[in-house]
Coordinates of C-alpha atoms in Angstrom, one line a residue:
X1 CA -34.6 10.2 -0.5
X2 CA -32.8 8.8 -3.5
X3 CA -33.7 7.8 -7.0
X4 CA -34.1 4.4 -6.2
X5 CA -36.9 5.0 -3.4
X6 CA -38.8 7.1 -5.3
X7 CA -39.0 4.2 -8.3
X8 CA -41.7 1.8 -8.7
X9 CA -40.8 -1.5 -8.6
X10 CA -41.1 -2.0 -12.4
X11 CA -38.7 0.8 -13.3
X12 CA -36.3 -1.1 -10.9
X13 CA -37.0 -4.1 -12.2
X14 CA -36.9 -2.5 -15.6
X15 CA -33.1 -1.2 -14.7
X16 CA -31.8 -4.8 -13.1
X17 CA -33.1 -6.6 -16.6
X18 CA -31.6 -4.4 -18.6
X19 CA -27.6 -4.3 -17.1
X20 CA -28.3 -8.0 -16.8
X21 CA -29.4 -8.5 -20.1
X22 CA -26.7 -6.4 -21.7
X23 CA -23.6 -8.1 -19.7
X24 CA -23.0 -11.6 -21.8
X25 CA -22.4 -9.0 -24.6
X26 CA -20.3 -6.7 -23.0
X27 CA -18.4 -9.2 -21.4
X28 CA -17.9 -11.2 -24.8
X29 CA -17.0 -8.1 -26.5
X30 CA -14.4 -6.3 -23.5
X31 CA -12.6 -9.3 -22.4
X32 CA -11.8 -12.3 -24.9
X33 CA -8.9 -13.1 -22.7
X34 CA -11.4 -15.1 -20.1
X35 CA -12.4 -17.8 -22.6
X36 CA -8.3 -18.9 -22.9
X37 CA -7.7 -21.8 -22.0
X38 CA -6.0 -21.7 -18.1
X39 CA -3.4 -24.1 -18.6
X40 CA -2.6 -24.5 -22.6
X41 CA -1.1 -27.9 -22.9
X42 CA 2.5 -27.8 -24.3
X43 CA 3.4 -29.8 -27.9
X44 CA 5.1 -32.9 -27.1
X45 CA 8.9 -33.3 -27.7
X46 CA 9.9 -34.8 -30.9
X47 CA 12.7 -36.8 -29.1
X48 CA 11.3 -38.9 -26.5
X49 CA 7.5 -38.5 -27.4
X50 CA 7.3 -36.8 -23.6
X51 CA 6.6 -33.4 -23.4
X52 CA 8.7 -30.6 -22.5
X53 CA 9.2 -30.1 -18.6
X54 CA 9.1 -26.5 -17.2
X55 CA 11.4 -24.8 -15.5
X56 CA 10.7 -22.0 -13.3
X57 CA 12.9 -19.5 -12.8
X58 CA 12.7 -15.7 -12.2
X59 CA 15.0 -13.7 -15.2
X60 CA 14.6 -10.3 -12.1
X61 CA 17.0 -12.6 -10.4
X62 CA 20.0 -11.3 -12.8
X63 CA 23.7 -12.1 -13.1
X64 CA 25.2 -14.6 -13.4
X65 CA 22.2 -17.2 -13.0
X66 CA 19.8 -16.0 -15.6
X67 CA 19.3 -13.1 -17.7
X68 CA 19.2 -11.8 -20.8
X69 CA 21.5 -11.7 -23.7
X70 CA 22.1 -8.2 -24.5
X71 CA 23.4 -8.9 -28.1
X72 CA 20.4 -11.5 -28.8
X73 CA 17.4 -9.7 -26.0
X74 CA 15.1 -12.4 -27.5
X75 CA 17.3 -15.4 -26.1
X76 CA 18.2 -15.9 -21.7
X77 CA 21.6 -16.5 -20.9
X78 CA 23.6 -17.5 -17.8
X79 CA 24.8 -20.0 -16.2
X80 CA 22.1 -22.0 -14.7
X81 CA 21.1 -21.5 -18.6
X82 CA 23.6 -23.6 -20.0
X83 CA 23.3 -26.1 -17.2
X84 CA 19.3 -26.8 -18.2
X85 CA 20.6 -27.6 -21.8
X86 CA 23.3 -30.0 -20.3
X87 CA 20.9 -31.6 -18.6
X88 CA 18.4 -31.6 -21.8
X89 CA 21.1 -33.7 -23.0
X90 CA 21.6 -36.1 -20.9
X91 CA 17.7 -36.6 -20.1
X92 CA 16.6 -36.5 -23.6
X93 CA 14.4 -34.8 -23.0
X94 CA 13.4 -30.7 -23.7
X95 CA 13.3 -28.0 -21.1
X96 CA 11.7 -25.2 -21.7
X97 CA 11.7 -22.2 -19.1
X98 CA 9.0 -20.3 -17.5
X99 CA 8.5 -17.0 -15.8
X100 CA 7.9 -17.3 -12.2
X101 CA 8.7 -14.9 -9.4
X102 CA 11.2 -16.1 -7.0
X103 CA 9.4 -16.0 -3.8
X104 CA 7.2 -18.3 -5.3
X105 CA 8.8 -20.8 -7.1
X106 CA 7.6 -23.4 -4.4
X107 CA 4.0 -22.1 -4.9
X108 CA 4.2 -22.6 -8.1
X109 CA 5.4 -26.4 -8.3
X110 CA 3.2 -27.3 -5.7
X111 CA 0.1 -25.1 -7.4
X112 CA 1.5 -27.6 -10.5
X113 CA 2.4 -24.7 -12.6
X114 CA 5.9 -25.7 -13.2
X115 CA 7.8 -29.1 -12.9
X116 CA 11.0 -27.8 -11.5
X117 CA 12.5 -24.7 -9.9
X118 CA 16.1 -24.0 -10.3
X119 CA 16.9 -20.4 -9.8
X120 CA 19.6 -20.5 -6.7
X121 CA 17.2 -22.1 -4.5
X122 CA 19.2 -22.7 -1.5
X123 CA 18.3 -26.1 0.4
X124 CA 16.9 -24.7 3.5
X125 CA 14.4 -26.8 6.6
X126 CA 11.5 -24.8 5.8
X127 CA 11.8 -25.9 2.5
X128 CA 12.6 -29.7 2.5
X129 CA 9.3 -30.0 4.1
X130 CA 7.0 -28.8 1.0
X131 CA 10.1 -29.7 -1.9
X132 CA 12.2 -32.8 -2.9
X133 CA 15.4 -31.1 -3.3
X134 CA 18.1 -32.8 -5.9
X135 CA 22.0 -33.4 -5.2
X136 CA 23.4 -29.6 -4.9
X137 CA 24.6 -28.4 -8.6
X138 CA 26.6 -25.8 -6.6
X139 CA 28.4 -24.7 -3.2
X140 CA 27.8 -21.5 -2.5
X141 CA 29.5 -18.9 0.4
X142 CA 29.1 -15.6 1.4
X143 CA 31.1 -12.2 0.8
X144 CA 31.4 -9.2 2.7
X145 CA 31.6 -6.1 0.4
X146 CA 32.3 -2.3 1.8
X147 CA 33.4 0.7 0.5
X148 CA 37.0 1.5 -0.8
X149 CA 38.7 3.1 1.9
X150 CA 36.9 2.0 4.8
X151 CA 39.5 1.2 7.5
X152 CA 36.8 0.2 9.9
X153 CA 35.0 -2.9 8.8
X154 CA 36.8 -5.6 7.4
X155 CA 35.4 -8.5 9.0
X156 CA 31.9 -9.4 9.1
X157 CA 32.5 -9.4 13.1
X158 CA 33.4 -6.0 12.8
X159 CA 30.0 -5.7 11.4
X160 CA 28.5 -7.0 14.4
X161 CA 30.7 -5.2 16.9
X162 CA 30.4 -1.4 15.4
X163 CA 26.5 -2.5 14.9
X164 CA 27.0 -1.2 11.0
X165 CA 24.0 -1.2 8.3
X166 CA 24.4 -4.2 6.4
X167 CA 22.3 -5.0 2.7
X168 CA 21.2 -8.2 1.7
X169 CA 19.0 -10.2 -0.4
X170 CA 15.8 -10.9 1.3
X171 CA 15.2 -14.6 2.8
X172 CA 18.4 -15.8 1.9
X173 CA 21.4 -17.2 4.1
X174 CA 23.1 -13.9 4.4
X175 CA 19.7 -12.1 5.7
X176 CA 19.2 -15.4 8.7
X177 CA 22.8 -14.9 9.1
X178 CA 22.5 -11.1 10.2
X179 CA 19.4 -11.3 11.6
X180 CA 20.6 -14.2 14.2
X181 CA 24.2 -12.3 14.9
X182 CA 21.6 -9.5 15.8
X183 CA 23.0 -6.8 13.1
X184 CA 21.0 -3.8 11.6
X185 CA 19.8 -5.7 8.1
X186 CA 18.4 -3.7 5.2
X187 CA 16.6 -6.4 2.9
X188 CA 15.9 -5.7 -0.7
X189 CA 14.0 -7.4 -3.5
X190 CA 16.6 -6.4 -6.4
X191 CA 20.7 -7.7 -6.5
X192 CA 21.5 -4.4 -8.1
X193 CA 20.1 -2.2 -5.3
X194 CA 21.9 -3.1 -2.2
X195 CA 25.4 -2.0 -4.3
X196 CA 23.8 1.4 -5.3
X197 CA 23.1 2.3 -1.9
X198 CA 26.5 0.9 -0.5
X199 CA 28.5 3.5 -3.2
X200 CA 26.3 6.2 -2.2
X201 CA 26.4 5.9 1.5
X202 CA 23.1 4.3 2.7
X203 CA 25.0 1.4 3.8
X204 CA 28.2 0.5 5.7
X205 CA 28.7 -3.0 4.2
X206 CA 26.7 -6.0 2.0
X207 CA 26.6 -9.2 2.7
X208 CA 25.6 -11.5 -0.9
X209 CA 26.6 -14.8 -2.4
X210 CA 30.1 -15.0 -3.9
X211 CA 28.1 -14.9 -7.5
X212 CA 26.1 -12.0 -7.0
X213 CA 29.3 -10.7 -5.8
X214 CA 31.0 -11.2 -8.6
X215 CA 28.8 -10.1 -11.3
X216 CA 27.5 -6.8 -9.3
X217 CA 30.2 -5.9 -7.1
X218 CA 33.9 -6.3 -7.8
X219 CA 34.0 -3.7 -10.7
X220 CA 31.7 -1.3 -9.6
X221 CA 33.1 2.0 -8.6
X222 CA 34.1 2.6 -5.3
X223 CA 33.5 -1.0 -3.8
X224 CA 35.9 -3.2 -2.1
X225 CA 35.5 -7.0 -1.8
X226 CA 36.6 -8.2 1.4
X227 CA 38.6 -11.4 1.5
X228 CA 38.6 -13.8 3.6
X229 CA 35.2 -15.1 3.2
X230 CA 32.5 -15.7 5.9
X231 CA 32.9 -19.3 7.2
X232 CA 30.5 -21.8 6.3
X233 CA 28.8 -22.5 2.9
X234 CA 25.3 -23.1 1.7
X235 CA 23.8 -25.2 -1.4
X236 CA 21.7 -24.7 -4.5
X237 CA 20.1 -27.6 -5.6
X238 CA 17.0 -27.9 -8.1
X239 CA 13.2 -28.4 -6.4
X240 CA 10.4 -30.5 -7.6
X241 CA 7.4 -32.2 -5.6
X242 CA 7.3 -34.4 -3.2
X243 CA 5.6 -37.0 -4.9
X244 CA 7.9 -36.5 -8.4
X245 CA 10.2 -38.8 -6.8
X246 CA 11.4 -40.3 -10.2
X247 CA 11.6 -37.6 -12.1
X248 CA 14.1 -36.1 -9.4
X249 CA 16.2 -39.0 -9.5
X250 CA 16.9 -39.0 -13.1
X251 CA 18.1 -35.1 -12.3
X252 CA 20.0 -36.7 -9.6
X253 CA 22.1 -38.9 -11.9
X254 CA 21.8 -36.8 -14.8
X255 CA 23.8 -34.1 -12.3
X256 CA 26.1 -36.6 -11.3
X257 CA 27.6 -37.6 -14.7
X258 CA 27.8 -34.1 -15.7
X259 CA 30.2 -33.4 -12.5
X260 CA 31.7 -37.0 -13.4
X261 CA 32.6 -35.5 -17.6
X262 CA 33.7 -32.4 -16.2
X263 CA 30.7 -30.8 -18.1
X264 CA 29.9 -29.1 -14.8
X265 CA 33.4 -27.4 -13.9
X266 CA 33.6 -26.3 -17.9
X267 CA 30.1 -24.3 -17.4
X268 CA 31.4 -22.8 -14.3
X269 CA 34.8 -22.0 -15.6
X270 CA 33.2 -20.1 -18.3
X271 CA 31.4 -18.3 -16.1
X272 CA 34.1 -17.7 -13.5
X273 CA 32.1 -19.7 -10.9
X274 CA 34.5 -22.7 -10.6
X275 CA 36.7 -22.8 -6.9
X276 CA 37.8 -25.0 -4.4
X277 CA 34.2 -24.9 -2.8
X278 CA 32.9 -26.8 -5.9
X279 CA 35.2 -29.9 -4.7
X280 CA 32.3 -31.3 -1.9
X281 CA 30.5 -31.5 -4.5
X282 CA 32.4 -34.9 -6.2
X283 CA 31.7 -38.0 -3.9
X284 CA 34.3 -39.7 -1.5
X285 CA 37.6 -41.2 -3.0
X286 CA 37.0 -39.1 -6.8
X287 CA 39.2 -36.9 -8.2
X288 CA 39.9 -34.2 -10.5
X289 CA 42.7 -32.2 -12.0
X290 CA 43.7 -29.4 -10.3
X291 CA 42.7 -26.0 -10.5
X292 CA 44.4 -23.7 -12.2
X293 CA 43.5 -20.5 -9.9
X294 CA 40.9 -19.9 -7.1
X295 CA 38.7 -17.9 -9.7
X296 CA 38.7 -17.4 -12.9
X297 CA 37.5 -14.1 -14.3
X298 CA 33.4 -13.6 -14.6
X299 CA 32.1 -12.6 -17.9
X300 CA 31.8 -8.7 -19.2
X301 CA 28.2 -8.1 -18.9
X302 CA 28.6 -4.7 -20.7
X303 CA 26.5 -4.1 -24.0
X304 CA 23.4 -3.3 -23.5
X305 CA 22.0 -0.6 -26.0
X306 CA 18.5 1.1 -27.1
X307 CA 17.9 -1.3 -29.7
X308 CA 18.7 -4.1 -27.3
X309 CA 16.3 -3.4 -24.8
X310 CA 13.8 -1.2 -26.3
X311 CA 11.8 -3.9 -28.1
X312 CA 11.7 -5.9 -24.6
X313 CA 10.2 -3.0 -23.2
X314 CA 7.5 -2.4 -26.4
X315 CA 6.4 -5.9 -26.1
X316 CA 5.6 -5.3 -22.2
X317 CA 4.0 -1.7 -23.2
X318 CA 1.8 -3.7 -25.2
X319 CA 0.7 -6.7 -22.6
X320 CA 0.3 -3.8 -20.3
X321 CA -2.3 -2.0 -22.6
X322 CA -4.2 -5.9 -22.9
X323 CA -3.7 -6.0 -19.4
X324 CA -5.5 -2.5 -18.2
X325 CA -8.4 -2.8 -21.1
X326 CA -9.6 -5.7 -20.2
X327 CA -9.2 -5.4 -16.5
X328 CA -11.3 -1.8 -17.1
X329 CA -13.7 -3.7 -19.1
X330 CA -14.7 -5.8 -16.6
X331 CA -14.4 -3.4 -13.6
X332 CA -17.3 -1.4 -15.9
X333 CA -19.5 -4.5 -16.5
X334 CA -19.3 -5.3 -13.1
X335 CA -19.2 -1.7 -11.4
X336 CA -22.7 -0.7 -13.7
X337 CA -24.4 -4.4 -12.1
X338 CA -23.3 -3.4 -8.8
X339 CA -24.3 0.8 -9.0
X340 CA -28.0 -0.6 -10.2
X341 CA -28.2 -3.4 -7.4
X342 CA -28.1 -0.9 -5.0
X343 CA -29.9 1.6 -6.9
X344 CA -33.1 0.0 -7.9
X345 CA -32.4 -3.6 -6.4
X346 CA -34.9 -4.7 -3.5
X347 CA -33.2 -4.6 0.1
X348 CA -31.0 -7.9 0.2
X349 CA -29.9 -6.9 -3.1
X350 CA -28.7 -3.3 -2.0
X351 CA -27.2 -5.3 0.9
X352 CA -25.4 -7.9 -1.4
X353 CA -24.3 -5.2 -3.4
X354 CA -22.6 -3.0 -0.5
X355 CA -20.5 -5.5 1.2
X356 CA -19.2 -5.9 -2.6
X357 CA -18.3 -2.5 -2.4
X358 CA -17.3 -2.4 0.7
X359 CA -15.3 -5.6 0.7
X360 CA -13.3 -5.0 -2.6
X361 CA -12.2 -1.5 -1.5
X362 CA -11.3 -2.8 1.5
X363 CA -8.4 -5.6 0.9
X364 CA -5.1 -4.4 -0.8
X365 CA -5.1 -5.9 -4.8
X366 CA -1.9 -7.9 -4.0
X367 CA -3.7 -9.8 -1.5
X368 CA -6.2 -10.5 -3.9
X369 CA -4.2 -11.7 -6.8
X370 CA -2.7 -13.9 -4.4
X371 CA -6.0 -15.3 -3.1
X372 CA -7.1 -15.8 -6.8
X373 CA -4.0 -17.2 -7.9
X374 CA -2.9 -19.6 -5.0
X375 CA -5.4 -19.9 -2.4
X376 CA -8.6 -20.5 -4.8
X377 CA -6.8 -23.6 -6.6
X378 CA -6.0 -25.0 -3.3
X379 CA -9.3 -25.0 -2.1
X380 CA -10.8 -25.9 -5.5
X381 CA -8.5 -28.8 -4.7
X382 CA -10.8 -30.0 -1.5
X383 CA -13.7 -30.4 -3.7
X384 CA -12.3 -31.4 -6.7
X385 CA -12.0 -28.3 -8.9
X386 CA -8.9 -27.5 -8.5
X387 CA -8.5 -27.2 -12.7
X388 CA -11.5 -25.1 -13.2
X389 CA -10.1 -22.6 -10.6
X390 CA -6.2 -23.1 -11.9
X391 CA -6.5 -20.1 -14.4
X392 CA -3.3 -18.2 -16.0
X393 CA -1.6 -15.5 -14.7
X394 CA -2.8 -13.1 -17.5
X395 CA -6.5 -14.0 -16.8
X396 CA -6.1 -14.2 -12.8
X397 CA -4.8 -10.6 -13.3
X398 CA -7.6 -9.5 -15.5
X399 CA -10.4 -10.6 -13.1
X400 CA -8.5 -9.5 -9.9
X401 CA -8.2 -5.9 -11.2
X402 CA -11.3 -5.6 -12.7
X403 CA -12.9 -6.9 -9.4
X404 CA -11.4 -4.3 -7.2
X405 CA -12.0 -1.4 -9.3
X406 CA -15.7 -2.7 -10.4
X407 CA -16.2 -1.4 -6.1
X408 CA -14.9 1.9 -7.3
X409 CA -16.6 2.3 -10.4
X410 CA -19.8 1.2 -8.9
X411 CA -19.4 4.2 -6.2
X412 CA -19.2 6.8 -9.4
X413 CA -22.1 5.5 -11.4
X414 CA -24.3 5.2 -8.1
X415 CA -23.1 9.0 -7.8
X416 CA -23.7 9.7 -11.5
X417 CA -27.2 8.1 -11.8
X418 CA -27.7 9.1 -8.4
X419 CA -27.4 13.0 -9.6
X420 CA -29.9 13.1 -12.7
X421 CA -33.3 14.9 -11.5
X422 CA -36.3 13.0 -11.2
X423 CA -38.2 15.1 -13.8
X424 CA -36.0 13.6 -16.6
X425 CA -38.1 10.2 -15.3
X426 CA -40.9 11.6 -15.1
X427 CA -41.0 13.7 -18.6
X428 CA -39.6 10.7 -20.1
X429 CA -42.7 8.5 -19.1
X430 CA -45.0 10.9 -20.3
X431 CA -43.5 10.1 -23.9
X432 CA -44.5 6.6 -23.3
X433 CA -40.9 5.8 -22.6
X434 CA -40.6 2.6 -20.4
X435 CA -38.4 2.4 -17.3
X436 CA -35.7 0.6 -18.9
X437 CA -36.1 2.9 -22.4
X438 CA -35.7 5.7 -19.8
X439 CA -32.6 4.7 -18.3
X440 CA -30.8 3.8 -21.6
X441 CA -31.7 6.4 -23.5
X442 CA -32.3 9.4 -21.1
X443 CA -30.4 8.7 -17.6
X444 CA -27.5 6.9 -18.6
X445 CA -26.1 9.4 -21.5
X446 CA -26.9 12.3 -19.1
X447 CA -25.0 10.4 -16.0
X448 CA -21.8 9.4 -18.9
X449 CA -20.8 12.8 -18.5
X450 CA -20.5 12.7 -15.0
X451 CA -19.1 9.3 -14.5
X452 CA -16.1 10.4 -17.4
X453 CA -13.6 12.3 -15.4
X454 CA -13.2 9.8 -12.7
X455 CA -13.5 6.7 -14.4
X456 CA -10.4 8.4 -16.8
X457 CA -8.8 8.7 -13.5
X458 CA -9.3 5.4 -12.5
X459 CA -7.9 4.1 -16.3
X460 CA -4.5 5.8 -15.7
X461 CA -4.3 4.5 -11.9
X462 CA -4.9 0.9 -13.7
X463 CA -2.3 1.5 -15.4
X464 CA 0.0 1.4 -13.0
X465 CA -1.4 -0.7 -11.1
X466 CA -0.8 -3.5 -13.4
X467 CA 2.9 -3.9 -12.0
X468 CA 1.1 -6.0 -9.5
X469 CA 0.6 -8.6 -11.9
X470 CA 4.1 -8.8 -11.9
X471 CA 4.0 -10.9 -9.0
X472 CA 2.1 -13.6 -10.6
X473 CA 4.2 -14.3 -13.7
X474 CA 3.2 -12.0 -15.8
X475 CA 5.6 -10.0 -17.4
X476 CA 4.4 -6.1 -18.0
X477 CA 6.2 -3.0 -18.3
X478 CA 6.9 -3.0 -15.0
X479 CA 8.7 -6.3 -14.5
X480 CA 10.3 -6.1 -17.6
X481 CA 12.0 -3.3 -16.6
X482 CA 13.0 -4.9 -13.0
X483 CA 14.1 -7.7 -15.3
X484 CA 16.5 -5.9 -17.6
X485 CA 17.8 -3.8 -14.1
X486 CA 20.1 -7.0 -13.2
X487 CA 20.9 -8.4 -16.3
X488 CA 24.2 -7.1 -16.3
X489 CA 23.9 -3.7 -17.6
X490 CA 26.0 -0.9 -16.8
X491 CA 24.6 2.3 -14.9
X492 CA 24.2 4.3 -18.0
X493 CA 22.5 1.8 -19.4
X494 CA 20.5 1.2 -16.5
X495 CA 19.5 4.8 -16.3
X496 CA 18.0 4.8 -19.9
X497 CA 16.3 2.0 -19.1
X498 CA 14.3 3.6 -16.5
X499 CA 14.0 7.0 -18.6
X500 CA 12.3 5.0 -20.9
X501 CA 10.0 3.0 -18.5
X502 CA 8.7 6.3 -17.4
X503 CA 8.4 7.7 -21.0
X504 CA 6.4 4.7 -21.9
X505 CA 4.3 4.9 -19.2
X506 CA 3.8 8.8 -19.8
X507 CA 2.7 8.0 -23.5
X508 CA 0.2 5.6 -22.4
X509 CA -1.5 8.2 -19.7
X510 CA -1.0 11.7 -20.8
X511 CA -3.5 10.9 -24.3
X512 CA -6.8 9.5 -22.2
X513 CA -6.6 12.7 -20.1
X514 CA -6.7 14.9 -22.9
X515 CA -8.7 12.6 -24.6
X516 CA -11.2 12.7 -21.5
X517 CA -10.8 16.6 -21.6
X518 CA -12.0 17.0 -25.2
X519 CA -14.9 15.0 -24.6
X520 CA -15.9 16.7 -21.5
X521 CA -15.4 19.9 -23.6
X522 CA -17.4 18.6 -26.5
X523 CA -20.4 17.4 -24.7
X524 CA -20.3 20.4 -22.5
X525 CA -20.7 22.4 -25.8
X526 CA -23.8 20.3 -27.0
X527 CA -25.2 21.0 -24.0
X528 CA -25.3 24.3 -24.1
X529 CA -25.8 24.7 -27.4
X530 CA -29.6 22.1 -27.0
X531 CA -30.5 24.9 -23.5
X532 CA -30.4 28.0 -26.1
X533 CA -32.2 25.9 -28.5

């Protein structure tokens, strides 16, 4: 029989009044980061009294589109970059970009977080039916890459005949193009990977978008570009909403006079992006002065160094500490209300309280954080809340962290107060100590010392698991470092950059367990020292 049987129903009554009581202040005091406001409004533009629009746009996504600068790390270069500020110009109006992770940037306009996606969105069917796609800024094709001195593949048929292991980009043309000629496809989430694995073996050949290709692999090591290119071509053009009809026809001409100035081929030709597929771009019966050569040479992406990317990193260290208090301060809140419930609360209450548990250490947390972030706005939106369920990425993240490990917290307190003899109730109410005196003052200190070593577990798994917030927008030490891995920066580089990642995340886990081990030792010394006593 448990502890919560053998209570009266005032010392369970006494227990649920006093967690209840006591969680307004923790709440205030753990977690200011839930009364922000979801959606701060953004200060108008001085220039046209409109304000800024945003542009989302994923910085993971590297070279040559966007990335950062490694001589200025505050500021995002590339060329996609410097086509948003030539088309602030001839809008009048200010851009201003915002994190968002690729595979969502159609989410995101149509969850009304952003205004317009432009990150090498290819113009696909599946996406014309949720997006209103601009005129094309750019013709794209693909590139076969393979190792130097491969003899055997030098066609993308030969690819299909000799059945080789091709890399690509996940849902992009190159991965529908292997996947319909019926080739072994290794997809990947990063533009630096797939080359890695080609130099060391792991793959036979990649197949990537002639910009990829030449910012990632035609001077790395080892790697051969294979020429000609794979027939056909594909498109990026900018997304917005289906019902921003007018805002995507001021794009539309705003795109067409910077093609018609020459503004357009200038940005590519500094980036080495400009050839002859760029000519479908003009209309029928306009033309152009000739080009010079098939491709100019892309940018030096070389420069990274520790004072470059090492503040980048210290600002994600420190939304990743924000991020894993305030997630933990809620999972306690939450996980102590639950443990009581199904301690001391009557039977639906113990019920309630289970499925909780149950339910919450049942569905993955990036599932969740989808749910919360996407799927509850979108029903809010049947009935009309839609903005009071539309909360940031940082606050979406706190609550969807501290909500799955509130059911694991609640399973170690149960244990915890679960654990403490019944005399200590019973000596304490023959002090004259009421139920809820007893469990504040007597069970709850007792069951601390239990409930410390796991709990301190569960702090430095939190830890880590904040990458998943990465996948909403927010940008901690995780994504940051994903970030800065395809911005350009040579392997060395690239190396330190992960050395220290895994340093910073050392430094922020290594202290709480020796911090939890002090205090274990410390309050198992009291203890001992009040038994001789």
């Amino acid at each position: 029989m448990d502890t919560g049987e053998r209570l009266s129903p005032r010392a369970r009554y006494g227990m649920l009044g006093f967690v209840v009581l006591t969680t307004p202040f923790l709440l205030t005091l753990g977690n200011p980061a839930l009364g922000q406001s979801p959606t701060p409004s953004a200060p108008s533009d001085s220039g046209s009294g409109l304000p800024p629009l945003r542009w989302g746009a994923d910085a993971e996504g590297g070279a040559p589109y966007i990335f950062y600068d490694p001589e200025r790390p505050e500021q995002l270069i590339g060329f996609e970059v410097d086509l948003i500020r030539a088309l602030e110009r001839e809008l009048g109006r200010r851009i201003e970009h915002q994190q968002y992770d690729f595979k969502k940037l159609v989410d995101g306009l149509e969850r009304g977080d952003i205004d317009l996606a432009m990150n090498g969105l290819e113009i696909t069917p599946d996406r014309q039916k949720r997006v209103r796609f601009s005129r094309p800024y750019y013709v794209f094709k693909l590139q076969l890459v393979t190792r130097e001195g491969e003899t055997e593949i030098n066609s993308l048929r030969d690819c299909v005949e000799k059945q080789a292991r091709v890399g690509t980009l996940e849902n992009t043309a190159a991965s529908r193009l292997l996947e319909q000629l019926r080739v072994p496809t290794f997809l990947y989430d990063s533009q630096v990977t797939p080359f890695e694995d080609l130099a060391l073996g792991r793959l036979d050949a990649v197949l990537m978008d002639v910009p990829i290709v030449l910012y990632h692999g035609r001077n790395k090591p080892g790697l051969r570009l294979v020429e000609p290119l794979v027939s056909g071509r594909g498109y990026y053009a900018i997304a917005f909403r289906k019902d921003d009809e007018e805002l995507a026809r001021q794009f539309d001409v705003a795109l067409e006079r910077l093609l018609a100035s020459g503004e357009l081929r200038r940005i590519y030709e500094t980036w080495g992006l400009w050839n002859a597929s760029q000519e479908e771009l003009y209309p029928p019966n306009q033309f152009g002065l000739e080009l010079a050569r098939e491709h100019t040479a892309p940018q030096s992406l070389e420069g990274w160094s520790f004072g470059s990317y090492f503040p980048l990193l210290l600002r994600a260290v420190w939304l990743t500490v924000e991020l894993t208090v305030l997630s933990m301060a809620v999972a306690v809140v939450i996980g102590l209300i639950i443990a009581v419930c199904r301690l001391y609360g009557p039977y639906p209450l113990q019920l309630l309280a289970l499925c909780y548990v149950e339910f919450f250490r049942g569905i993955p947390v990036l599932l969740l954080l989808y749910f919360l972030y996407f799927g509850l706005p979108a029903i809010g939106q049947v009935f009309g809340w839609d903005m009071a369920l539309r909360w940031s990425p940082f606050v979406t993240a706190v609550l969807g962290l501290g909500l799955n490990y509130a059911a694991y917290e609640a399973e170690i307190y149960r244990a915890a107060i679960s654990s403490i003899p019944r005399a200590q109730w019973e000596a304490a109410a023959s002090l004259g100590l009421t139920p809820t005196q007893t469990f504040r003052y007597v069970i709850l200190p007792q069951a601390i010392r239990i409930i410390l070593p796991p709990s301190t577990t569960d702090f430095v798994a939190l830890f880590k698991d904040t990458s998943l917030a990465g996948t909403i927008t927010v940008v901690e030490l995780s994504k940051q470092y994903q970030i800065l891995s395809t911005s350009g920066a040579d392997y060395r580089a690239l190396v330190e950059i992960g050395v220290a990642t895994a340093l910073l995340y050392l430094l922020m886990a290594v202290p709480l367990g020796y911090l939890s081990r002090r205090l274990e030792e410390r309050w198992h010394a009291g203890h001992l020292a009040e038994g001789r006593h």
